[in-house]
């Protein structure tokens, strides 16, 4: 999950949130409505991966269990 967000395990909560928001803007499926279907599917998969990573790393309890 850290690699999905481009972070190391030593990242704090603010860094995780900042990285997540930056990447979501780049991969959000609504930004690629006019793009080819293959591009849309790729971005949607990336977006879902980011959401899963942030769901775990953004919550301190889940992050401790993950680490």
CSV table of N, CA and C in Angstrom, one decimal:
chain,number,residue,atom,x,y,z
A,1,UNK,N,0.8,-1.2,0.0
A,1,UNK,CA,0.0,0.0,0.0
A,1,UNK,C,0.9,1.3,0.0
A,2,UNK,N,2.0,1.2,0.7
A,2,UNK,CA,2.9,2.3,0.7
A,2,UNK,C,3.4,2.7,-0.8
A,3,UNK,N,3.7,1.6,-1.5
A,3,UNK,CA,4.2,1.8,-2.9
A,3,UNK,C,3.1,2.4,-3.7
A,4,UNK,N,1.9,2.0,-3.5
A,4,UNK,CA,0.8,2.6,-4.3
A,4,UNK,C,0.7,4.1,-4.2
A,5,UNK,N,1.0,4.5,-3.0
A,5,UNK,CA,0.9,6.0,-2.7
A,5,UNK,C,2.3,6.6,-2.9
A,6,UNK,N,3.3,5.9,-3.2
A,6,UNK,CA,4.7,6.4,-3.4
A,6,UNK,C,5.3,6.9,-2.1
A,7,UNK,N,5.1,6.2,-1.1
A,7,UNK,CA,5.6,6.5,0.3
A,7,UNK,C,6.4,5.4,0.9
A,8,UNK,N,7.1,5.8,2.0
A,8,UNK,CA,7.8,4.8,2.8
A,8,UNK,C,7.0,4.6,4.1
A,9,UNK,N,7.4,3.5,4.8
A,9,UNK,CA,6.7,3.2,6.1
A,9,UNK,C,6.8,4.3,7.1
A,10,UNK,N,7.8,5.2,6.9
A,10,UNK,CA,8.0,6.2,7.9
A,10,UNK,C,7.2,7.5,7.7
A,11,UNK,N,6.3,7.4,6.7
A,11,UNK,CA,5.5,8.6,6.3
A,11,UNK,C,4.4,8.8,7.5
A,12,UNK,N,4.2,10.1,7.7
A,12,UNK,CA,3.2,10.4,8.8
A,12,UNK,C,1.8,10.6,8.1
A,13,UNK,N,0.8,10.8,8.9
A,13,UNK,CA,-0.6,10.9,8.4
A,13,UNK,C,-0.7,12.0,7.4
A,14,UNK,N,-0.1,13.2,7.7
A,14,UNK,CA,-0.2,14.3,6.7
A,14,UNK,C,0.4,14.0,5.4
A,15,UNK,N,1.5,13.3,5.4
A,15,UNK,CA,2.1,12.9,4.1
A,15,UNK,C,1.3,11.9,3.3
A,16,UNK,N,0.7,11.0,4.1
A,16,UNK,CA,-0.2,10.0,3.4
A,16,UNK,C,-1.4,10.7,2.8
A,17,UNK,N,-2.0,11.6,3.5
A,17,UNK,CA,-3.2,12.3,3.0
A,17,UNK,C,-2.8,13.1,1.8
A,18,UNK,N,-1.7,13.8,1.8
A,18,UNK,CA,-1.3,14.7,0.7
A,18,UNK,C,-1.0,13.8,-0.5
A,19,UNK,N,-0.3,12.7,-0.4
A,19,UNK,CA,0.0,11.8,-1.5
A,19,UNK,C,-1.3,11.3,-2.1
A,20,UNK,N,-2.2,10.8,-1.2
A,20,UNK,CA,-3.4,10.3,-1.7
A,20,UNK,C,-4.2,11.3,-2.5
A,21,UNK,N,-4.4,12.5,-2.0
A,21,UNK,CA,-5.1,13.5,-2.7
A,21,UNK,C,-4.5,13.9,-4.1
A,22,UNK,N,-3.2,14.0,-4.1
A,22,UNK,CA,-2.5,14.3,-5.3
A,22,UNK,C,-2.7,13.2,-6.4
A,23,UNK,N,-2.6,11.9,-6.0
A,23,UNK,CA,-2.8,10.8,-6.9
A,23,UNK,C,-4.2,10.6,-7.3
A,24,UNK,N,-5.2,10.9,-6.5
A,24,UNK,CA,-6.6,10.8,-6.8
A,24,UNK,C,-6.9,11.8,-7.9
A,25,UNK,N,-6.4,13.0,-7.8
A,25,UNK,CA,-6.7,14.0,-8.9
A,25,UNK,C,-6.2,13.5,-10.2
A,26,UNK,N,-5.1,12.8,-10.2
A,26,UNK,CA,-4.5,12.3,-11.5
A,26,UNK,C,-5.2,11.0,-12.0
A,27,UNK,N,-5.8,10.3,-11.2
A,27,UNK,CA,-6.4,9.0,-11.6
A,27,UNK,C,-7.9,8.9,-11.5
A,28,UNK,N,-8.6,9.9,-11.1
A,28,UNK,CA,-10.0,9.8,-10.9
A,28,UNK,C,-10.7,9.5,-12.2
A,29,UNK,N,-11.6,8.5,-12.2
A,29,UNK,CA,-12.3,8.1,-13.5
A,29,UNK,C,-13.1,9.2,-14.2
A,30,UNK,N,-13.6,10.1,-13.4
A,30,UNK,CA,-14.4,11.2,-14.0
A,30,UNK,C,-13.6,12.1,-14.9
A,31,UNK,N,-12.3,12.2,-14.7
A,31,UNK,CA,-11.4,13.0,-15.4
A,31,UNK,C,-11.1,12.4,-16.8
A,32,UNK,N,-11.4,11.2,-17.0
A,32,UNK,CA,-11.1,10.5,-18.3
A,32,UNK,C,-12.4,10.0,-19.0
A,33,UNK,N,-13.4,10.7,-18.9
A,33,UNK,CA,-14.7,10.4,-19.6
A,33,UNK,C,-14.5,10.3,-21.1
A,34,UNK,N,-13.8,11.2,-21.7
A,34,UNK,CA,-13.7,11.3,-23.1
A,34,UNK,C,-12.5,10.4,-23.6
A,35,UNK,N,-11.8,9.8,-22.8
A,35,UNK,CA,-10.6,9.0,-23.2
A,35,UNK,C,-11.1,7.6,-23.7
A,36,UNK,N,-10.2,6.9,-24.3
A,36,UNK,CA,-10.5,5.6,-24.8
A,36,UNK,C,-10.9,4.7,-23.6
A,37,UNK,N,-11.7,3.6,-23.9
A,37,UNK,CA,-12.2,2.7,-22.9
A,37,UNK,C,-11.1,2.0,-22.2
A,38,UNK,N,-10.0,1.7,-22.8
A,38,UNK,CA,-8.9,1.0,-22.2
A,38,UNK,C,-8.2,1.9,-21.2
A,39,UNK,N,-8.1,3.2,-21.5
A,39,UNK,CA,-7.5,4.2,-20.6
A,39,UNK,C,-8.4,4.4,-19.4
A,40,UNK,N,-9.7,4.4,-19.6
A,40,UNK,CA,-10.7,4.6,-18.5
A,40,UNK,C,-10.6,3.4,-17.6
A,41,UNK,N,-10.5,2.2,-18.1
A,41,UNK,CA,-10.4,1.0,-17.2
A,41,UNK,C,-9.1,1.0,-16.4
A,42,UNK,N,-8.0,1.4,-17.0
A,42,UNK,CA,-6.7,1.5,-16.4
A,42,UNK,C,-6.8,2.5,-15.2
A,43,UNK,N,-7.3,3.7,-15.5
A,43,UNK,CA,-7.4,4.7,-14.5
A,43,UNK,C,-8.3,4.3,-13.3
A,44,UNK,N,-9.4,3.6,-13.7
A,44,UNK,CA,-10.4,3.2,-12.7
A,44,UNK,C,-9.7,2.1,-11.7
A,45,UNK,N,-8.9,1.2,-12.3
A,45,UNK,CA,-8.2,0.2,-11.5
A,45,UNK,C,-7.2,0.9,-10.6
A,46,UNK,N,-6.4,1.9,-11.1
A,46,UNK,CA,-5.5,2.7,-10.3
A,46,UNK,C,-6.2,3.4,-9.2
A,47,UNK,N,-7.3,4.0,-9.5
A,47,UNK,CA,-8.1,4.7,-8.5
A,47,UNK,C,-8.5,3.8,-7.4
A,48,UNK,N,-9.0,2.6,-7.7
A,48,UNK,CA,-9.5,1.7,-6.7
A,48,UNK,C,-8.3,1.2,-5.9
A,49,UNK,N,-7.2,1.0,-6.5
A,49,UNK,CA,-6.0,0.6,-5.7
A,49,UNK,C,-5.6,1.7,-4.7
A,50,UNK,N,-5.7,3.0,-5.1
A,50,UNK,CA,-5.4,4.1,-4.2
A,50,UNK,C,-6.3,4.2,-3.1
A,51,UNK,N,-7.6,4.0,-3.4
A,51,UNK,CA,-8.6,4.0,-2.3
A,51,UNK,C,-8.4,2.9,-1.3
A,52,UNK,N,-8.1,1.7,-1.8
A,52,UNK,CA,-7.8,0.6,-0.8
A,52,UNK,C,-6.6,0.9,0.0
A,53,UNK,N,-5.5,1.5,-0.6
A,53,UNK,CA,-4.3,1.8,0.2
A,53,UNK,C,-4.6,2.9,1.2
A,54,UNK,N,-5.4,3.9,0.8
A,54,UNK,CA,-5.7,5.0,1.8
A,54,UNK,C,-6.6,4.5,2.9
A,55,UNK,N,-7.5,3.6,2.6
A,55,UNK,CA,-8.4,3.1,3.6
A,55,UNK,C,-7.7,2.5,4.7
A,56,UNK,N,-6.6,1.8,4.4
A,56,UNK,CA,-5.8,1.1,5.4
A,56,UNK,C,-4.8,2.1,6.1
A,57,UNK,N,-4.1,2.8,5.3
A,57,UNK,CA,-3.0,3.7,5.8
A,57,UNK,C,-3.6,5.0,6.4
A,58,UNK,N,-4.7,5.4,6.0
A,58,UNK,CA,-5.3,6.6,6.6
A,58,UNK,C,-5.9,6.4,8.0
A,59,UNK,N,-6.2,5.2,8.4
A,59,UNK,CA,-6.7,4.9,9.7
A,59,UNK,C,-5.6,4.3,10.5
A,60,UNK,N,-5.3,4.9,11.6
A,60,UNK,CA,-4.1,4.5,12.5
A,60,UNK,C,-4.2,3.1,13.0
A,61,UNK,N,-5.4,2.7,13.4
A,61,UNK,CA,-5.6,1.3,13.9
A,61,UNK,C,-5.3,0.3,12.7
A,62,UNK,N,-5.9,0.5,11.6
A,62,UNK,CA,-5.7,-0.4,10.4
A,62,UNK,C,-4.2,-0.4,10.0
A,63,UNK,N,-3.6,0.8,10.1
A,63,UNK,CA,-2.2,0.9,9.6
A,63,UNK,C,-1.3,0.2,10.6
A,64,UNK,N,-1.5,0.2,11.9
A,64,UNK,CA,-0.7,-0.5,12.8
A,64,UNK,C,-0.8,-2.0,12.6
A,65,UNK,N,-2.0,-2.5,12.3
A,65,UNK,CA,-2.2,-3.9,12.0
A,65,UNK,C,-1.5,-4.3,10.7
A,66,UNK,N,-1.6,-3.4,9.7
A,66,UNK,CA,-1.0,-3.7,8.4
A,66,UNK,C,0.6,-3.7,8.6
A,67,UNK,N,1.1,-2.8,9.3
A,67,UNK,CA,2.6,-2.8,9.5
A,67,UNK,C,3.0,-4.0,10.3
